[in-house]
Amino acid sequence: MKKVYLFCSAGMSTSMLASKMQGVANSHDLPIEVEAFPDGKIGQIIEERHPDVILLGPQVKYRYQEIVDKFGSTGIPIQVIDQTAYGMMDGEKVLKSAIKLMKAAK
């Protein structure tokens, strides 16, 4: 089971997107778990749950470099979610992006 975790300021808007992404994964029988969390919990989630991909909501884009500097050495791909896909809550597009990141990280 691959773990795709989304982070934003409160974990609220990304939880809607995570739900749509999970629906797409389920409809294609993909062994992927998609969840959303507040960005303040990134360190704890990495330590406890070992995600395969970390996606940041556009509203915490300003933290991208800080997060990469702190957690990039874990080998977990980290990316900011495309703003248009996020705004449209395009779960399929964001999930495809996460899958590409996992394949590139191998």
PDB file of C-alpha atoms in Angstrom:
ATOM      1  CA  MET A   1       0.000   0.000   0.000  1.00  0.00           C
ATOM      2  CA  LYS A   2       1.492   3.316  -1.112  1.00  0.00           C
ATOM      3  CA  LYS A   3       0.843   6.350   1.068  1.00  0.00           C
ATOM      4  CA  VAL A   4       0.173   9.756  -0.500  1.00  0.00           C
ATOM      5  CA  TYR A   5      -0.162  12.437   2.153  1.00  0.00           C
ATOM      6  CA  LEU A   6      -1.357  15.984   1.572  1.00  0.00           C
ATOM      7  CA  PHE A   7      -0.520  18.871   3.869  1.00  0.00           C
ATOM      8  CA  CYS A   8      -2.043  22.344   4.108  1.00  0.00           C
ATOM      9  CA  SER A   9      -2.485  24.951   6.819  1.00  0.00           C
ATOM     10  CA  ALA A  10      -5.340  23.190   8.604  1.00  0.00           C
ATOM     11  CA  GLY A  11      -5.774  19.980   6.610  1.00  0.00           C
ATOM     12  CA  MET A  12      -9.345  20.978   5.753  1.00  0.00           C
ATOM     13  CA  SER A  13      -9.377  21.867   2.047  1.00  0.00           C
ATOM     14  CA  THR A  14      -6.821  19.190   1.252  1.00  0.00           C
ATOM     15  CA  SER A  15      -9.028  16.602   2.945  1.00  0.00           C
ATOM     16  CA  MET A  16     -11.677  17.202   0.252  1.00  0.00           C
ATOM     17  CA  LEU A  17      -9.038  16.710  -2.447  1.00  0.00           C
ATOM     18  CA  ALA A  18      -7.623  13.650  -0.643  1.00  0.00           C
ATOM     19  CA  SER A  19     -11.114  12.144  -0.586  1.00  0.00           C
ATOM     20  CA  LYS A  20     -11.503  12.670  -4.344  1.00  0.00           C
ATOM     21  CA  MET A  21      -8.032  11.200  -4.954  1.00  0.00           C
ATOM     22  CA  GLN A  22      -8.896   8.171  -2.795  1.00  0.00           C
ATOM     23  CA  GLY A  23     -12.069   7.686  -4.837  1.00  0.00           C
ATOM     24  CA  VAL A  24     -10.059   7.660  -8.074  1.00  0.00           C
ATOM     25  CA  ALA A  25      -7.526   5.208  -6.592  1.00  0.00           C
ATOM     26  CA  ASN A  26     -10.332   2.925  -5.377  1.00  0.00           C
ATOM     27  CA  SER A  27     -12.154   3.014  -8.714  1.00  0.00           C
ATOM     28  CA  HIS A  28      -8.958   1.808 -10.441  1.00  0.00           C
ATOM     29  CA  ASP A  29      -8.144  -0.751  -7.710  1.00  0.00           C
ATOM     30  CA  LEU A  30      -4.862   1.018  -6.936  1.00  0.00           C
ATOM     31  CA  PRO A  31      -3.255   0.093  -3.590  1.00  0.00           C
ATOM     32  CA  ILE A  32      -2.942   3.726  -2.519  1.00  0.00           C
ATOM     33  CA  GLU A  33      -3.940   5.429   0.728  1.00  0.00           C
ATOM     34  CA  VAL A  34      -4.558   9.191   0.459  1.00  0.00           C
ATOM     35  CA  GLU A  35      -4.880  11.326   3.598  1.00  0.00           C
ATOM     36  CA  ALA A  36      -4.632  15.000   4.547  1.00  0.00           C
ATOM     37  CA  PHE A  37      -2.991  16.604   7.562  1.00  0.00           C
ATOM     38  CA  PRO A  38      -2.110  20.079   8.873  1.00  0.00           C
ATOM     39  CA  ASP A  39       1.391  21.130   7.763  1.00  0.00           C
ATOM     40  CA  GLY A  40       2.551  21.461  11.360  1.00  0.00           C
ATOM     41  CA  LYS A  41       2.469  17.653  11.646  1.00  0.00           C
ATOM     42  CA  ILE A  42       4.785  16.833   8.728  1.00  0.00           C
ATOM     43  CA  GLY A  43       7.679  15.707  10.938  1.00  0.00           C
ATOM     44  CA  GLN A  44       5.457  13.549  13.129  1.00  0.00           C
ATOM     45  CA  ILE A  45       3.691  11.944  10.132  1.00  0.00           C
ATOM     46  CA  ILE A  46       6.995  11.168   8.380  1.00  0.00           C
ATOM     47  CA  GLU A  47       8.353   9.552  11.541  1.00  0.00           C
ATOM     48  CA  GLU A  48       5.219   7.567  12.414  1.00  0.00           C
ATOM     49  CA  ARG A  49       3.642   6.726   9.045  1.00  0.00           C
ATOM     50  CA  HIS A  50       6.445   6.843   6.435  1.00  0.00           C
ATOM     51  CA  PRO A  51       4.607   8.348   3.426  1.00  0.00           C
ATOM     52  CA  ASP A  52       5.697   7.533  -0.139  1.00  0.00           C
ATOM     53  CA  VAL A  53       4.858  11.043  -1.384  1.00  0.00           C
ATOM     54  CA  ILE A  54       4.248  14.394   0.324  1.00  0.00           C
ATOM     55  CA  LEU A  55       2.051  16.909  -1.479  1.00  0.00           C
ATOM     56  CA  LEU A  56       1.755  20.465  -0.192  1.00  0.00           C
ATOM     57  CA  GLY A  57      -1.366  22.572  -0.711  1.00  0.00           C
ATOM     58  CA  PRO A  58      -0.778  25.832  -2.625  1.00  0.00           C
ATOM     59  CA  GLN A  59      -1.500  27.830   0.541  1.00  0.00           C
ATOM     60  CA  VAL A  60       1.688  26.440   2.182  1.00  0.00           C
ATOM     61  CA  LYS A  61       3.812  26.715  -0.956  1.00  0.00           C
ATOM     62  CA  TYR A  62       5.939  29.304   0.855  1.00  0.00           C
ATOM     63  CA  ARG A  63       7.145  26.478   3.177  1.00  0.00           C
ATOM     64  CA  TYR A  64       8.294  24.209   0.321  1.00  0.00           C
ATOM     65  CA  GLN A  65      12.039  24.957   0.547  1.00  0.00           C
ATOM     66  CA  GLU A  66      12.047  24.764   4.346  1.00  0.00           C
ATOM     67  CA  ILE A  67      10.302  21.361   4.222  1.00  0.00           C
ATOM     68  CA  VAL A  68      12.639  20.047   1.511  1.00  0.00           C
ATOM     69  CA  ASP A  69      15.673  21.235   3.502  1.00  0.00           C
ATOM     70  CA  LYS A  70      14.391  19.516   6.630  1.00  0.00           C
ATOM     71  CA  PHE A  71      12.913  16.284   5.200  1.00  0.00           C
ATOM     72  CA  GLY A  72      14.350  15.953   1.672  1.00  0.00           C
ATOM     73  CA  SER A  73      17.078  13.633   2.957  1.00  0.00           C
ATOM     74  CA  THR A  74      14.402  11.031   3.804  1.00  0.00           C
ATOM     75  CA  GLY A  75      14.113  10.234   0.096  1.00  0.00           C
ATOM     76  CA  ILE A  76      10.383  11.016   0.130  1.00  0.00           C
ATOM     77  CA  PRO A  77       9.390  13.090  -2.931  1.00  0.00           C
ATOM     78  CA  ILE A  78       7.892  16.447  -1.937  1.00  0.00           C
ATOM     79  CA  GLN A  79       5.890  18.619  -4.330  1.00  0.00           C
ATOM     80  CA  VAL A  80       3.468  21.534  -4.261  1.00  0.00           C
ATOM     81  CA  ILE A  81       0.067  20.620  -5.716  1.00  0.00           C
ATOM     82  CA  ASP A  82      -0.699  22.312  -9.030  1.00  0.00           C
ATOM     83  CA  GLN A  83      -2.835  25.340  -8.183  1.00  0.00           C
ATOM     84  CA  THR A  84      -5.341  24.833 -11.016  1.00  0.00           C
ATOM     85  CA  ALA A  85      -5.843  21.140 -10.220  1.00  0.00           C
ATOM     86  CA  TYR A  86      -6.203  22.064  -6.540  1.00  0.00           C
ATOM     87  CA  GLY A  87      -8.731  24.810  -7.247  1.00  0.00           C
ATOM     88  CA  MET A  88     -10.793  22.472  -9.407  1.00  0.00           C
ATOM     89  CA  MET A  89     -10.411  19.644  -6.855  1.00  0.00           C
ATOM     90  CA  ASP A  90      -9.169  17.443  -9.723  1.00  0.00           C
ATOM     91  CA  GLY A  91      -8.388  14.304  -7.744  1.00  0.00           C
ATOM     92  CA  GLU A  92      -7.415  12.328 -10.834  1.00  0.00           C
ATOM     93  CA  LYS A  93      -4.844  14.854 -12.047  1.00  0.00           C
ATOM     94  CA  VAL A  94      -3.252  15.230  -8.602  1.00  0.00           C
ATOM     95  CA  LEU A  95      -3.193  11.446  -8.076  1.00  0.00           C
ATOM     96  CA  LYS A  96      -1.484  10.943 -11.462  1.00  0.00           C
ATOM     97  CA  SER A  97       1.086  13.544 -10.451  1.00  0.00           C
ATOM     98  CA  ALA A  98       1.729  11.688  -7.155  1.00  0.00           C
ATOM     99  CA  ILE A  99       2.126   8.353  -8.973  1.00  0.00           C
ATOM    100  CA  LYS A 100       4.651   9.914 -11.379  1.00  0.00           C
ATOM    101  CA  LEU A 101       6.610  11.245  -8.382  1.00  0.00           C
ATOM    102  CA  MET A 102       6.713   7.775  -6.793  1.00  0.00           C
ATOM    103  CA  LYS A 103       7.920   6.180 -10.042  1.00  0.00           C
ATOM    104  CA  ALA A 104      10.595   8.861 -10.526  1.00  0.00           C
ATOM    105  CA  ALA A 105      11.823   8.371  -6.948  1.00  0.00           C
ATOM    106  CA  LYS A 106      12.515   4.646  -7.402  1.00  0.00           C
TER     107      LYS A 106
END
